[in-house]
Coordinates of C-alpha atoms in Angstrom, one line a residue:
M224 CA -8.5 36.9 -11.7
K225 CA -6.6 34.0 -13.2
H226 CA -3.4 35.6 -12.2
I227 CA -4.4 35.9 -8.6
R228 CA -3.4 33.1 -6.0
N229 CA -4.9 33.4 -2.2
F230 CA -3.1 31.1 0.3
C231 CA -2.7 30.7 4.0
I232 CA 0.1 28.9 6.0
I233 CA -0.7 26.2 8.5
A234 CA 1.5 24.7 11.1
H235 CA 2.1 23.8 14.7
I236 CA 3.6 26.6 17.0
D237 CA 7.4 26.9 16.4
H238 CA 7.5 25.3 13.1
G239 CA 9.0 28.1 11.4
K240 CA 5.8 29.8 9.8
S241 CA 6.7 33.5 10.4
T242 CA 10.3 32.8 9.2
L243 CA 9.2 31.3 6.0
A244 CA 6.8 34.2 5.5
D245 CA 9.7 36.5 5.9
R246 CA 11.6 34.8 3.2
L247 CA 8.5 35.0 0.8
L248 CA 8.2 38.8 1.4
Q249 CA 12.1 39.2 0.9
I250 CA 12.2 37.1 -2.4
T251 CA 9.1 38.8 -3.9
G252 CA 10.6 42.3 -3.0
T253 CA 7.5 43.2 -1.0
V254 CA 9.7 44.3 1.8
E255 CA 13.0 45.9 1.4
D256 CA 16.0 44.3 3.0
R257 CA 16.5 47.3 5.2
D258 CA 12.9 47.1 6.6
L259 CA 13.1 43.4 7.1
Q260 CA 13.3 42.0 10.7
A261 CA 12.5 38.5 12.3
Q262 CA 8.8 37.6 12.2
T263 CA 8.0 40.8 10.0
L264 CA 4.3 40.1 10.3
D265 CA 4.0 39.8 14.0
D266 CA 3.6 43.3 15.5
M267 CA 3.4 42.8 19.2
D268 CA 6.6 42.2 21.2
L269 CA 4.6 39.5 23.1
E270 CA 4.3 37.7 19.7
R271 CA 8.1 38.1 19.1
E272 CA 9.1 36.9 22.5
R273 CA 6.9 33.8 22.7
G274 CA 7.4 33.1 19.0
I275 CA 3.6 32.7 18.4
T276 CA 1.2 34.5 16.1
I277 CA -1.6 36.0 18.1
K278 CA -3.3 38.3 15.5
S279 CA -3.5 37.1 12.0
H280 CA -2.2 39.3 9.2
A281 CA -2.5 39.6 5.4
I282 CA -0.3 40.9 2.8
Q283 CA 0.0 41.1 -1.0
M284 CA 2.9 40.1 -2.8
N285 CA 3.8 40.6 -6.6
Y286 CA 5.8 37.7 -8.3
S287 CA 6.8 37.2 -12.0
L288 CA 7.1 33.8 -13.5
D289 CA 7.7 33.1 -17.1
N290 CA 7.2 36.8 -17.9
Q291 CA 3.8 36.8 -16.5
D292 CA 3.0 38.8 -13.3
Y293 CA 1.1 37.2 -10.5
I294 CA -0.6 38.6 -7.4
L295 CA -0.1 36.3 -4.2
N296 CA -2.4 37.2 -1.2
L297 CA -0.8 35.5 2.0
I298 CA -3.5 35.4 4.8
D299 CA -1.5 34.5 7.9
T300 CA -3.3 32.5 10.6
P301 CA -2.6 32.3 14.4
G302 CA -1.5 28.8 15.3
H303 CA -2.9 28.2 18.7
V304 CA -6.0 26.3 19.5
D305 CA -7.7 29.2 21.3
F306 CA -8.0 31.1 17.9
S307 CA -9.3 28.3 16.0
Y308 CA -12.5 30.1 14.8
E309 CA -10.2 33.1 13.4
V310 CA -8.1 30.4 11.7
S311 CA -11.1 28.7 10.0
R312 CA -12.4 32.1 8.7
A313 CA -8.7 32.7 7.2
I314 CA -8.9 29.3 5.7
A315 CA -12.3 29.9 4.0
S316 CA -10.8 33.0 2.3
C317 CA -8.3 31.0 0.6
E318 CA -8.0 28.4 -2.4
G319 CA -4.8 26.7 -1.1
A320 CA -2.6 26.2 1.9
L321 CA 1.2 25.6 2.7
L322 CA 1.3 22.9 5.3
I323 CA 4.7 23.5 7.0
V324 CA 6.1 20.6 9.0
D325 CA 9.4 20.9 11.0
A326 CA 12.0 18.3 9.7
S327 CA 13.1 17.6 13.1
Q328 CA 10.0 17.5 15.1
G329 CA 7.4 15.9 12.7
I330 CA 3.7 16.4 12.7
E331 CA 2.2 17.7 15.9
A332 CA -1.5 18.0 17.0
Q333 CA -2.3 21.4 15.8
T334 CA -0.7 20.7 12.4
I335 CA -3.5 18.0 12.1
S336 CA -6.4 19.8 13.6
N337 CA -5.7 22.9 11.2
L338 CA -5.2 20.6 8.2
Y339 CA -8.5 19.0 8.7
L340 CA -10.1 22.6 8.7
A341 CA -8.3 23.1 5.4
L342 CA -9.4 19.9 3.8
E343 CA -13.0 20.6 4.9
H344 CA -12.9 23.7 2.8
D345 CA -11.3 21.8 -0.3
L346 CA -8.0 23.8 -0.1
E347 CA -5.2 22.7 -2.3
I348 CA -2.5 21.5 0.2
I349 CA 1.3 22.1 -0.7
P350 CA 3.3 20.1 2.0
I351 CA 6.6 21.7 2.9
L352 CA 9.4 20.2 5.1
N353 CA 10.8 23.3 7.0
K354 CA 14.1 23.7 8.8
M355 CA 16.1 21.3 6.5
D356 CA 19.4 23.2 7.5
L357 CA 19.0 21.7 11.0
P358 CA 21.6 18.8 11.8
S359 CA 18.9 17.0 13.8
A360 CA 16.6 16.8 10.7
S361 CA 15.3 13.6 9.8
P362 CA 13.5 14.2 6.5
E363 CA 12.7 10.7 5.3
E364 CA 11.1 9.7 8.4
V365 CA 9.0 13.0 8.5
K366 CA 8.1 12.5 4.7
D367 CA 6.7 9.0 5.4
Q368 CA 4.4 10.8 8.3
I369 CA 3.2 13.6 5.8
V370 CA 2.4 10.9 3.0
E371 CA 0.5 8.8 5.4
L372 CA -1.5 11.8 6.6
I373 CA -2.5 13.4 3.4
G374 CA -1.9 10.8 0.8
C375 CA 0.3 12.8 -1.4
K376 CA 3.3 11.7 -3.5
R377 CA 6.7 11.9 -1.8
E378 CA 7.9 14.1 -4.7
D379 CA 5.3 16.6 -4.1
I380 CA 6.8 17.6 -0.6
L381 CA 9.1 20.5 -1.0
P382 CA 12.2 20.6 1.1
A383 CA 12.8 24.2 2.4
S384 CA 14.5 26.3 5.1
G385 CA 12.9 29.5 6.2
K386 CA 16.2 30.6 7.9
T387 CA 18.6 30.0 5.0
G388 CA 16.0 30.6 2.1
L389 CA 16.7 27.1 0.7
G390 CA 13.9 26.0 -1.6
V391 CA 11.8 29.1 -1.2
E392 CA 11.8 29.8 -5.0
K393 CA 10.2 26.3 -5.5
V394 CA 7.6 27.0 -2.9
L395 CA 6.6 30.3 -5.0
E396 CA 6.4 28.3 -8.3
A397 CA 4.5 25.8 -6.7
I398 CA 1.9 28.4 -5.2
V399 CA 1.6 29.6 -8.9
H400 CA 1.3 26.2 -10.5
R401 CA -0.6 24.0 -7.8
I402 CA -3.1 26.5 -6.3
P403 CA -6.2 27.3 -8.4
P404 CA -7.1 30.9 -9.2
P405 CA -10.2 32.3 -7.2
Q406 CA -13.8 31.5 -8.7
G407 CA -16.5 34.0 -8.6
D408 CA -18.7 36.4 -10.9
P409 CA -17.7 40.0 -10.9
T410 CA -21.1 41.0 -12.2
T411 CA -23.3 39.6 -9.4
P412 CA -24.0 41.6 -6.1
L413 CA -21.1 42.0 -3.9
Q414 CA -20.3 39.2 -1.5
A415 CA -17.1 39.6 0.8
L416 CA -15.9 37.6 3.9
I417 CA -14.6 39.4 6.8
F418 CA -11.6 37.3 8.2
D419 CA -10.0 39.7 10.5
S420 CA -10.2 43.1 12.1
M421 CA -8.0 45.4 13.9
Y422 CA -8.3 48.8 15.6
N423 CA -6.6 52.0 14.6
N424 CA -6.6 54.8 17.1
Y425 CA -7.1 57.4 14.4
R426 CA -9.5 55.7 12.0
G427 CA -11.6 53.4 14.1
V428 CA -12.0 49.6 13.2
V429 CA -10.4 48.5 10.1
A430 CA -12.1 45.2 8.7
Y431 CA -9.9 42.8 6.3
F432 CA -12.1 41.0 3.8
R433 CA -11.9 38.6 0.6
V434 CA -14.3 39.4 -2.1
F435 CA -16.1 36.2 -3.4
N436 CA -18.4 37.9 -5.9
G437 CA -19.0 41.4 -7.3
R438 CA -16.8 44.4 -6.5
I439 CA -16.6 47.1 -3.8
H440 CA -16.0 50.7 -4.7
N441 CA -14.8 53.6 -2.6
G442 CA -17.6 55.5 -1.0
E443 CA -20.0 53.1 -1.6
K444 CA -22.8 52.3 0.9
V445 CA -22.3 48.9 2.4
K446 CA -24.1 46.5 4.8
F447 CA -23.0 43.7 7.1
F448 CA -25.1 40.9 6.4
N449 CA -25.5 39.1 9.8
S450 CA -25.5 42.2 12.0
G451 CA -27.7 44.2 9.8
K452 CA -25.7 47.3 10.3
E453 CA -25.1 50.0 7.4
Y454 CA -22.0 51.9 6.8
G455 CA -20.2 54.0 4.2
A456 CA -16.9 52.8 2.7
D457 CA -14.7 55.8 3.7
E458 CA -11.7 54.0 2.2
I459 CA -10.9 50.8 0.6
G460 CA -7.6 49.3 -0.6
I461 CA -5.2 46.4 -0.7
L462 CA -2.9 45.3 1.9
K463 CA 0.9 45.7 1.2
M464 CA 3.2 46.4 4.1
K465 CA 1.4 49.7 4.5
P466 CA -2.3 49.8 3.4
Q467 CA -2.7 51.1 -0.2
P468 CA -6.0 52.9 -1.0
R469 CA -7.9 51.8 -4.4
E470 CA -10.8 53.0 -6.1
F471 CA -12.3 49.6 -6.1
V472 CA -11.5 46.0 -4.8
E473 CA -12.9 43.2 -7.2
T474 CA -13.7 39.5 -7.1
G475 CA -11.0 37.1 -5.8
D476 CA -8.9 39.9 -4.2
V477 CA -8.2 40.7 -0.5
G478 CA -8.5 44.2 0.9
Y479 CA -9.4 46.4 3.8
I480 CA -12.2 48.6 4.5
I481 CA -12.5 51.6 6.9
S482 CA -15.9 53.0 7.6
G483 CA -15.5 54.9 10.9
I484 CA -16.6 52.2 13.1
K485 CA -15.7 52.8 16.9
Q486 CA -16.8 49.5 18.5
A487 CA -14.9 46.3 17.6
K488 CA -17.9 44.3 18.7
E489 CA -19.6 45.8 15.7
V490 CA -17.4 44.0 13.1
Q491 CA -17.7 40.3 13.6
V492 CA -15.2 37.9 12.1
G493 CA -17.0 35.6 9.6
D494 CA -19.7 38.3 8.7
T495 CA -20.6 39.0 4.9
I496 CA -20.1 42.6 3.5
T497 CA -22.7 43.3 0.7
S498 CA -23.8 46.3 -1.2
L499 CA -26.8 48.6 0.2
E500 CA -28.4 48.9 -3.2
K501 CA -28.0 45.6 -4.6
P502 CA -27.6 43.3 -1.5
C503 CA -26.9 39.4 -1.9
K504 CA -29.6 37.0 -1.2
E505 CA -27.6 35.0 1.5
G506 CA -24.3 35.5 3.7
I507 CA -21.2 33.3 3.3
K508 CA -21.6 30.0 5.3
G509 CA -19.8 29.4 8.4
F510 CA -20.5 32.5 10.4
E511 CA -20.9 32.0 14.3
E512 CA -20.7 34.3 17.3
V513 CA -17.5 33.6 19.2
K514 CA -18.4 32.2 22.5
P515 CA -16.0 32.6 25.6
M516 CA -15.0 29.3 27.1
V517 CA -13.1 30.0 30.2
F518 CA -14.2 32.4 32.9
A519 CA -12.2 33.9 35.6
G520 CA -12.3 37.1 37.9
I521 CA -9.7 39.9 37.3
Y522 CA -9.4 42.2 40.2
P523 CA -6.9 45.2 40.8
V524 CA -4.4 44.7 43.6
D525 CA -5.4 48.2 45.1
T526 CA -9.1 48.6 45.1
E527 CA -8.6 52.4 44.1
D528 CA -7.2 51.2 40.6
Y529 CA -10.8 49.7 39.7
E530 CA -11.7 52.7 37.3
E531 CA -8.3 52.5 35.8
L532 CA -8.7 48.8 35.2
R533 CA -12.1 49.3 33.6
D534 CA -10.4 51.8 31.2
S535 CA -7.7 49.5 30.4
M536 CA -10.1 46.5 29.7
E537 CA -12.2 48.8 27.3
K538 CA -9.1 49.7 25.4
L539 CA -8.0 46.1 25.1
Q540 CA -11.4 45.2 24.1
L541 CA -11.1 47.7 21.0
N542 CA -8.2 45.5 19.8
D543 CA -9.7 42.2 20.9
A544 CA -13.3 41.8 20.2
S545 CA -13.4 38.2 21.7
L546 CA -12.7 39.5 25.3
V547 CA -16.0 39.9 27.3
F548 CA -16.3 41.3 30.9
E549 CA -18.9 42.5 33.3
P550 CA -18.4 44.1 36.7
E551 CA -18.5 41.9 39.9
S552 CA -17.7 42.4 43.5
S553 CA -16.1 39.8 45.8
A554 CA -16.1 40.1 49.7
A555 CA -12.4 38.9 49.7
L556 CA -11.1 41.0 46.7
G557 CA -13.4 44.0 46.5
F558 CA -14.5 45.4 43.0
G559 CA -13.2 43.7 39.9
F560 CA -14.4 42.2 36.5
R561 CA -15.8 38.8 35.5
C562 CA -14.2 38.1 32.3
G563 CA -14.7 35.5 29.5
F564 CA -11.7 34.2 27.4
L565 CA -11.3 31.8 24.5
G566 CA -9.0 29.6 26.3
M567 CA -6.2 29.4 28.8
L568 CA -3.6 31.0 26.2
H569 CA -6.0 33.9 25.6
M570 CA -6.4 34.6 29.3
E571 CA -2.5 34.7 29.8
I572 CA -2.1 37.1 26.9
I573 CA -4.8 39.5 28.4
Q574 CA -3.1 39.5 31.6
E575 CA 0.4 40.1 30.0
R576 CA -1.0 42.9 27.8
L577 CA -2.8 44.5 30.9
E578 CA 0.5 44.5 32.8
R579 CA 2.7 45.6 29.7
E580 CA 0.5 48.1 27.8
F581 CA -1.2 49.6 31.0
N582 CA 1.0 48.9 33.8
M583 CA -2.0 47.3 35.8
T584 CA -1.0 44.6 38.3
V585 CA -4.0 42.3 38.7
I586 CA -5.2 39.2 40.6
T587 CA -6.8 36.5 38.6
T588 CA -9.2 34.0 40.3
V589 CA -9.5 30.2 39.6
P590 CA -10.4 29.9 36.0
N591 CA -13.7 28.0 35.4
V592 CA -15.9 27.1 32.5
S593 CA -19.6 27.9 31.9
Y594 CA -22.1 25.1 33.1
F595 CA -25.8 24.7 32.4
C596 CA -27.9 24.0 35.5
M597 CA -31.5 22.6 35.5
T598 CA -33.6 23.7 38.5
T599 CA -36.3 21.5 40.0
K600 CA -38.9 24.3 38.6
G601 CA -37.7 23.5 35.0
E602 CA -35.4 26.5 34.3
M603 CA -32.2 26.2 32.7
L604 CA -29.6 28.6 34.0
T605 CA -26.1 29.6 32.6
V606 CA -23.7 29.5 35.5
N607 CA -20.4 31.4 34.7
N608 CA -19.5 31.9 38.2
P609 CA -19.5 29.2 41.1
S610 CA -21.2 31.7 43.4
D611 CA -24.3 32.0 40.9
L612 CA -25.2 28.4 41.5
P613 CA -28.7 27.8 43.4
D614 CA -29.1 25.9 46.4
P615 CA -28.4 22.3 46.1
S616 CA -32.0 21.4 47.1
Q617 CA -33.2 23.4 44.0
I618 CA -30.9 21.7 41.5
D619 CA -32.2 18.8 39.2
F620 CA -28.9 18.2 37.1
I621 CA -25.8 20.2 36.0
E622 CA -24.4 19.9 32.5
E623 CA -20.7 20.8 31.7
P624 CA -18.8 21.3 28.5
Y625 CA -17.0 18.4 27.0
I626 CA -14.2 18.5 24.5
H627 CA -12.6 16.0 21.9
A628 CA -8.9 16.2 22.6
Q629 CA -5.9 14.7 20.9
V630 CA -2.5 14.2 22.1
I631 CA 0.5 13.4 20.0
T632 CA 3.5 12.1 22.1
K633 CA 6.5 9.7 21.8
A634 CA 5.7 6.0 22.5
D635 CA 7.8 6.2 25.7
Y636 CA 5.3 8.4 27.4
I637 CA 2.0 6.6 26.6
G638 CA 1.5 5.2 30.2
P639 CA 1.8 8.8 32.1
V640 CA -0.3 10.5 29.4
I641 CA -3.1 8.1 29.7
A642 CA -2.8 8.1 33.5
L643 CA -3.0 11.8 33.6
C644 CA -6.0 11.8 30.9
M645 CA -7.9 9.2 33.3
H646 CA -7.1 11.5 36.4
K647 CA -8.7 14.3 34.7
R648 CA -11.9 12.2 34.1
G649 CA -11.1 11.6 30.5
I650 CA -12.5 8.7 28.4
I651 CA -9.8 7.3 25.7
T652 CA -11.6 6.9 22.3
N653 CA -8.6 6.0 20.2
Q654 CA -5.0 5.4 19.9
T655 CA -3.0 5.3 16.5
Y656 CA 0.6 5.1 15.8
L657 CA 1.7 7.7 13.3
S658 CA 5.1 6.2 13.1
S659 CA 7.0 3.6 15.1
N660 CA 7.8 6.1 17.9
R661 CA 4.9 8.6 17.7
V662 CA 1.4 7.9 19.0
E663 CA -1.8 9.9 18.6
I664 CA -4.2 9.4 21.6
T665 CA -7.7 10.9 21.1
F666 CA -10.2 11.2 24.3
D667 CA -13.3 13.0 25.4
M668 CA -13.0 14.8 28.7
P669 CA -14.6 17.8 30.6
L670 CA -13.3 21.2 29.5
G671 CA -13.3 22.2 33.3
E672 CA -10.5 19.7 33.9
I673 CA -8.1 21.2 31.4
V674 CA -8.3 25.0 32.1
F675 CA -6.2 24.8 35.0
D676 CA -2.9 22.9 34.8
F677 CA -3.5 20.1 32.5
Y678 CA -1.1 21.6 29.7
D679 CA 1.7 22.2 32.3
K680 CA 1.4 18.7 33.5
L681 CA 1.3 17.1 30.0
K682 CA 4.5 18.9 29.1
T683 CA 6.3 17.8 32.4
I684 CA 5.4 14.2 32.1
S685 CA 6.4 14.0 28.5
R686 CA 9.6 16.0 28.9
G687 CA 8.1 18.7 26.6
Y688 CA 7.4 16.2 23.7
A689 CA 3.8 16.0 23.8
S690 CA 1.4 18.3 21.7
F691 CA -2.1 18.9 22.7
D692 CA -5.2 20.0 20.8
Y693 CA -8.9 20.0 21.3
H694 CA -12.4 21.1 20.2
L695 CA -15.8 21.4 21.9
I696 CA -18.2 18.6 21.5
G697 CA -21.2 19.8 23.5
Y698 CA -22.7 19.5 26.9
R699 CA -23.0 16.3 29.1
Q700 CA -24.6 15.8 32.6
S701 CA -22.2 15.4 35.4
K702 CA -22.3 15.0 39.2
L703 CA -20.8 18.4 40.2
V704 CA -21.0 20.0 43.4
R705 CA -20.0 23.7 44.7
M706 CA -17.3 23.6 47.3
D707 CA -16.9 26.5 49.5
I708 CA -13.9 27.5 51.6
R709 CA -14.9 29.0 55.0
L710 CA -12.7 31.1 57.4
N711 CA -14.6 31.4 60.9
S712 CA -17.7 30.2 59.3
E713 CA -17.6 33.1 56.8
P714 CA -17.4 31.7 53.0
V715 CA -14.7 33.3 51.0
D716 CA -16.4 33.7 47.6
A717 CA -13.2 34.0 45.5
L718 CA -12.1 30.5 46.4
S719 CA -15.4 28.7 45.7
A720 CA -15.2 26.1 43.1
L721 CA -17.5 23.7 41.0
I722 CA -16.0 20.5 41.0
H723 CA -16.9 16.6 40.7
A724 CA -18.4 15.2 43.8
D725 CA -15.8 12.4 43.8
K726 CA -12.9 14.7 44.1
A727 CA -14.5 17.3 46.5
Y728 CA -13.1 15.7 49.7
D729 CA -9.4 15.5 48.6
L730 CA -9.3 18.9 47.1
G731 CA -11.0 20.4 50.2
K732 CA -8.5 18.7 52.5
K733 CA -5.6 20.0 50.4
M734 CA -7.0 23.6 50.3
C735 CA -7.6 23.8 53.9
E736 CA -4.1 22.4 54.7
K737 CA -2.5 25.0 52.2
L738 CA -4.4 27.9 53.8
R739 CA -3.4 26.8 57.2
E740 CA 0.5 27.1 56.2
L741 CA -0.2 30.5 54.3
L742 CA -2.4 32.5 56.8
T743 CA -0.8 34.6 59.3
R744 CA -1.8 33.6 62.9
Q745 CA -4.1 35.7 64.7
Q746 CA -4.7 36.6 68.5
F747 CA -7.6 34.0 68.3
E748 CA -8.1 30.5 67.0
V749 CA -9.4 30.5 63.2
A750 CA -11.4 27.5 61.9
I751 CA -10.6 26.8 58.2
Q752 CA -13.3 24.7 56.6
A753 CA -14.3 23.2 53.3
S754 CA -18.0 22.9 52.8
I755 CA -20.5 21.6 50.3
G756 CA -23.9 23.3 51.2
A757 CA -24.1 22.9 54.9
K758 CA -22.0 19.9 55.2
I759 CA -18.4 20.5 56.3
I760 CA -16.1 18.0 54.6
A761 CA -12.8 19.3 55.7
R762 CA -11.3 21.3 58.7
E763 CA -7.9 22.7 59.7
T764 CA -7.5 24.8 62.8
L765 CA -5.0 27.8 62.9
K766 CA -3.7 28.1 66.4
A767 CA -4.0 31.4 68.4
L768 CA -1.0 33.5 69.0
R769 CA -1.0 33.7 72.8
K770 CA 0.2 36.5 74.9
D771 CA 1.7 35.6 78.1
V772 CA -0.6 37.7 80.5
T773 CA 0.6 36.1 83.6
A774 CA 4.3 37.1 83.1
K775 CA 3.9 40.2 85.5
C776 CA 2.7 37.9 88.5
Y777 CA 5.8 36.9 90.3
G778 CA 4.4 34.8 93.1
G779 CA 1.4 35.8 95.3
D780 CA -2.0 33.9 95.4
I781 CA -2.9 31.7 92.5
S782 CA -6.3 33.5 92.2
R783 CA -4.7 36.6 90.8
K784 CA -3.3 34.4 87.9
R785 CA -6.6 32.8 87.3
K786 CA -8.5 36.2 87.2
L787 CA -6.0 37.3 84.4
L788 CA -6.4 34.1 82.4
E789 CA -10.2 34.3 82.8
K790 CA -10.2 37.8 81.6
Q791 CA -7.9 37.0 78.7
K792 CA -10.4 34.1 77.6
K793 CA -13.3 36.3 77.5
G794 CA -11.4 38.8 75.4
K795 CA -10.5 36.1 72.9
K796 CA -14.0 34.8 72.7
R797 CA -15.0 38.5 71.9
M798 CA -12.3 38.9 69.6
R799 CA -13.2 35.6 67.7
Q800 CA -16.9 37.1 67.1
V801 CA -15.8 40.3 65.7
G802 CA -12.3 39.6 64.3
N803 CA -11.9 39.0 60.6
V804 CA -9.1 37.1 58.7
E805 CA -7.3 38.9 55.8
I806 CA -6.3 36.4 53.1
P807 CA -2.9 37.6 51.6
Q808 CA -2.5 37.8 47.9
S809 CA 0.0 34.9 47.9
A810 CA -2.5 32.7 49.5
F811 CA -4.9 33.2 46.5
L812 CA -2.1 32.3 43.9
A813 CA -0.8 29.4 45.9
V814 CA -4.2 27.8 46.5
L815 CA -4.7 27.9 42.6
K816 CA -1.6 26.2 42.1
L817 CA -2.1 23.1 44.5
D818 CA -0.3 20.3 43.0

């Protein structure tokens, strides 16, 4: 065990994490030069295009130093806030972490939040200043930020460049010398932490684990501690570029297990694997069920594609157990699904994957979060969809989820950033200067306010400089109301929204005006209204297209014209009672992007 080192890499998006991992794989000879490509550990095209890691990966490297062979297990982590639970489990599987900071950009919000996670688990931190080859690098200034953040010595910070390979040898030596070997007892009952899983079309679910105590043998009967399910270990092994089967995997090592599981839901990240014959007394701490944060309806553009969409969603769920969905129908959009996502990026990725991997073009309704509603009878309801909200007369109060958010930005943009946060009902809790030109602003605000366009606006007002990170802090009471949009007095369920009472009037007015521009004119007048309960708070009228029925009268008595106009008036009245208004797809999408 004393020659094993388990470590992960923590960084903000685009600070060169995957590129540095490529150099580590190349220098240790884990990947041959001919097989090497940019971002070797990222499998999906989507990951390469966006430059983000969506699924974490683990890989074992062999390294020799002073005539001694070492085994280095790199457990890669996704960088985005939506996947913070997966990151926390990957960090719990390690003894050390490489903290990568871009020498030209400095410390960002997600660097800090993932660093705090690592410090909570008592990991040994090795700070690395990456992208030293860039002409815009300012190493001295960024070193000051790192020293202030983690309190290390300046000489502990390693300069490196993932692109040119500068300083990577020093990084490997630091991993061996600074990160402690794993602790654990090979003779006690098996205790292994699942930190990730993936789906293989031929073998079922493959779970990745780190053994804390005991050892796991091939063919052994195992039990998943939190779900209580029992399986046979059909194949176990270690993770090189391709999985390598082994007879056993022991304390301190990282491996994979295949046991013919067909449902990704059965393998929960954070669960403990133990032996069926000699089970451990308690699971590894920190397990929690992943809860979706953001909900939205996904509908096929053609109603006939509903079954095909269901198949696509089920296949996606095999690869991504954190996606949850249930069927729902809407009067405006037909049959579709109500889906739960971990966050906005997760939602975008699912949409992209549906389009790329399954050729499904879908419409997504307004994303919203889940609320708790206390009725006057004393029942607590969970509301994931605004249309599930009971009548206002039966509601005692509504609670909405709040987050603690941190924004790091240049000092020039403090004013606009604070104004944006205040506009989104944020309460500023702290403001610290990380350096003379970089400020960290922390505030509490409702999750419902950021699921929509907050991030885009933040990037716009800070010219792309601000970085943003958040975590959930619980539920608080708010004065929320359900606003419905009505066309000819009929509510359009797909455009209902739960919003704060103070903002309802403005938003209702804006939505009505936007719909008036987007809807095609009918042969009859259409009333577009926004209402809260029975009270109409805004109205716009779409004028009728009028056919000139008197064109054929050229002279003669006026009563002939009047008779035709009366007939038209009756027809219009009847038409208005039976006519229904179609909302084009473009209108749905435009109403979502109001500002």
